mmCIF file of C-alpha atoms in Angstrom:
data_model
loop_
_atom_site.group_PDB
_atom_site.id
_atom_site.type_symbol
_atom_site.label_atom_id
_atom_site.label_comp_id
_atom_site.label_asym_id
_atom_site.label_seq_id
_atom_site.Cartn_x
_atom_site.Cartn_y
_atom_site.Cartn_z
ATOM 1 C CA UNK A 4 91.506 -86.491 12.048
ATOM 2 C CA UNK A 5 92.007 -85.682 15.715
ATOM 3 C CA UNK A 6 89.433 -82.918 15.450
ATOM 4 C CA UNK A 7 86.792 -85.200 13.968
ATOM 5 C CA UNK A 8 87.537 -87.867 16.564
ATOM 6 C CA UNK A 9 87.714 -85.712 19.688
ATOM 7 C CA UNK A 10 85.869 -82.464 19.063
ATOM 8 C CA UNK A 11 82.741 -82.101 21.184
ATOM 9 C CA UNK A 12 80.529 -81.435 18.154
ATOM 10 C CA UNK A 13 81.724 -84.556 16.344
ATOM 11 C CA UNK A 14 81.285 -86.746 19.431
ATOM 12 C CA UNK A 15 77.807 -85.302 19.885
ATOM 13 C CA UNK A 16 76.999 -85.824 16.189
ATOM 14 C CA UNK A 17 78.152 -89.443 16.495
ATOM 15 C CA UNK A 18 75.852 -89.903 19.490
ATOM 16 C CA UNK A 19 72.889 -88.440 17.620
ATOM 17 C CA UNK A 20 73.457 -90.693 14.615
ATOM 18 C CA UNK A 21 73.819 -93.700 16.916
ATOM 19 C CA UNK A 22 70.646 -92.828 18.848
ATOM 20 C CA UNK A 23 68.654 -92.379 15.639
ATOM 21 C CA UNK A 24 69.866 -95.751 14.373
ATOM 22 C CA UNK A 25 68.890 -97.357 17.670
ATOM 23 C CA UNK A 26 65.437 -95.789 17.654
ATOM 24 C CA UNK A 27 64.598 -96.015 13.951
ATOM 25 C CA UNK A 28 66.364 -99.086 12.532
ATOM 26 C CA UNK A 29 65.181 -101.754 14.955
ATOM 27 C CA UNK A 30 67.186 -103.993 17.234
ATOM 28 C CA UNK A 31 69.214 -105.858 14.601
ATOM 29 C CA UNK A 32 72.926 -104.971 14.348
ATOM 30 C CA UNK A 33 72.953 -105.090 10.544
ATOM 31 C CA UNK A 34 69.886 -102.881 10.226
ATOM 32 C CA UNK A 35 71.427 -100.275 12.515
ATOM 33 C CA UNK A 36 74.759 -100.461 10.689
ATOM 34 C CA UNK A 37 73.003 -100.068 7.330
ATOM 35 C CA UNK A 38 71.092 -97.074 8.697
ATOM 36 C CA UNK A 39 74.357 -95.336 9.544
ATOM 37 C CA UNK A 40 76.378 -96.327 6.472
ATOM 38 C CA UNK A 41 73.563 -95.342 4.132
ATOM 39 C CA UNK A 42 73.557 -91.862 5.626
ATOM 40 C CA UNK A 43 77.335 -91.503 5.780
ATOM 41 C CA UNK A 44 78.434 -93.367 2.652
ATOM 42 C CA UNK A 45 75.285 -93.702 0.569
ATOM 43 C CA UNK A 46 75.865 -97.476 0.546
ATOM 44 C CA UNK A 47 75.761 -100.543 2.738
ATOM 45 C CA UNK A 48 78.968 -102.145 3.973
ATOM 46 C CA UNK A 49 80.392 -105.183 2.213
ATOM 47 C CA UNK A 50 80.546 -108.437 4.193
ATOM 48 C CA UNK A 51 84.232 -107.949 5.164
ATOM 49 C CA UNK A 52 83.535 -104.348 6.271
ATOM 50 C CA UNK A 53 80.469 -105.538 8.170
ATOM 51 C CA UNK A 54 82.558 -108.164 10.014
ATOM 52 C CA UNK A 55 85.080 -105.524 11.104
ATOM 53 C CA UNK A 56 82.279 -103.213 12.258
ATOM 54 C CA UNK A 57 80.641 -106.024 14.266
ATOM 55 C CA UNK A 58 83.931 -106.976 15.914
ATOM 56 C CA UNK A 59 84.598 -103.317 16.758
ATOM 57 C CA UNK A 60 81.096 -102.844 18.169
ATOM 58 C CA UNK A 61 81.423 -105.978 20.315
ATOM 59 C CA UNK A 62 84.731 -104.697 21.735
ATOM 60 C CA UNK A 63 83.090 -101.375 22.626
ATOM 61 C CA UNK A 64 80.203 -103.219 24.325
ATOM 62 C CA UNK A 65 82.706 -105.166 26.428
ATOM 63 C CA UNK A 66 84.589 -101.976 27.293
ATOM 64 C CA UNK A 67 81.517 -100.019 28.357
ATOM 65 C CA UNK A 68 79.908 -102.956 30.134
ATOM 66 C CA UNK A 69 83.028 -103.045 32.330
ATOM 67 C CA UNK A 70 83.033 -99.258 32.880
ATOM 68 C CA UNK A 71 79.532 -97.795 33.036
ATOM 69 C CA UNK A 72 80.857 -94.469 34.336
ATOM 70 C CA UNK A 73 82.997 -94.030 31.223
ATOM 71 C CA UNK A 74 79.996 -94.887 29.035
ATOM 72 C CA UNK A 75 77.926 -92.220 30.786
ATOM 73 C CA UNK A 76 80.728 -89.641 30.436
ATOM 74 C CA UNK A 77 80.817 -90.298 26.682
ATOM 75 C CA UNK A 78 77.057 -89.903 26.389
ATOM 76 C CA UNK A 79 77.113 -86.646 28.360
ATOM 77 C CA UNK A 80 79.462 -84.934 25.865
ATOM 78 C CA UNK A 81 77.897 -81.904 24.180
ATOM 79 C CA UNK A 82 75.047 -79.515 24.802
ATOM 80 C CA UNK A 83 72.174 -81.827 23.914
ATOM 81 C CA UNK A 84 70.905 -84.447 26.321
ATOM 82 C CA UNK A 85 71.390 -88.158 25.902
ATOM 83 C CA UNK A 86 68.204 -90.138 25.220
ATOM 84 C CA UNK A 87 67.857 -91.823 28.619
ATOM 85 C CA UNK A 88 65.274 -94.255 27.217
ATOM 86 C CA UNK A 89 68.123 -96.027 25.410
ATOM 87 C CA UNK A 90 70.491 -98.439 27.185
ATOM 88 C CA UNK A 91 73.744 -96.752 28.241
ATOM 89 C CA UNK A 92 76.190 -99.522 27.277
ATOM 90 C CA UNK A 93 74.758 -100.075 23.800
ATOM 91 C CA UNK A 94 74.407 -96.321 23.238
ATOM 92 C CA UNK A 95 78.045 -95.712 24.089
ATOM 93 C CA UNK A 96 79.164 -98.600 21.861
ATOM 94 C CA UNK A 97 77.052 -97.368 18.937
ATOM 95 C CA UNK A 98 78.331 -93.812 19.505
ATOM 96 C CA UNK A 99 81.932 -94.953 19.235
ATOM 97 C CA UNK A 100 81.195 -97.052 16.151
ATOM 98 C CA UNK A 101 79.442 -94.065 14.565
ATOM 99 C CA UNK A 102 82.482 -91.939 15.382
ATOM 100 C CA UNK A 103 84.769 -94.413 13.678
ATOM 101 C CA UNK A 104 82.498 -94.516 10.634
ATOM 102 C CA UNK A 105 82.421 -90.716 10.470
ATOM 103 C CA UNK A 106 86.221 -90.739 10.399
ATOM 104 C CA UNK A 107 86.584 -93.060 7.424
ATOM 105 C CA UNK A 108 88.412 -91.435 4.503
ATOM 106 C CA UNK A 109 85.430 -92.327 2.334
ATOM 107 C CA UNK A 110 83.167 -90.234 4.568
ATOM 108 C CA UNK A 111 85.544 -87.302 5.051
ATOM 109 C CA UNK A 112 86.279 -87.071 1.325
ATOM 110 C CA UNK A 113 82.772 -87.858 0.058
#
């Protein structure tokens, strides 16, 4: 699990999934979450799962709002460039949520 959480390629893959959700699924949290879970799990989250994801996302927003440099460092991981048209704080928060989703047993053992 440490590899899938910390490896450059997995962090970069999380960022790409997050950026696609932000660009393609609209501004609504649930639409973006559904975009990611459909691709990773082939299903939408249940209401209890959705509540946990929202709480987690909100905590990441608070974290990266307080430390913009750390948010930028996260978004700079990997060989591909971050989509600078997207807001840094939200992008970092969505990247970390995507990373957590990619590390669910259900995703790793799909």
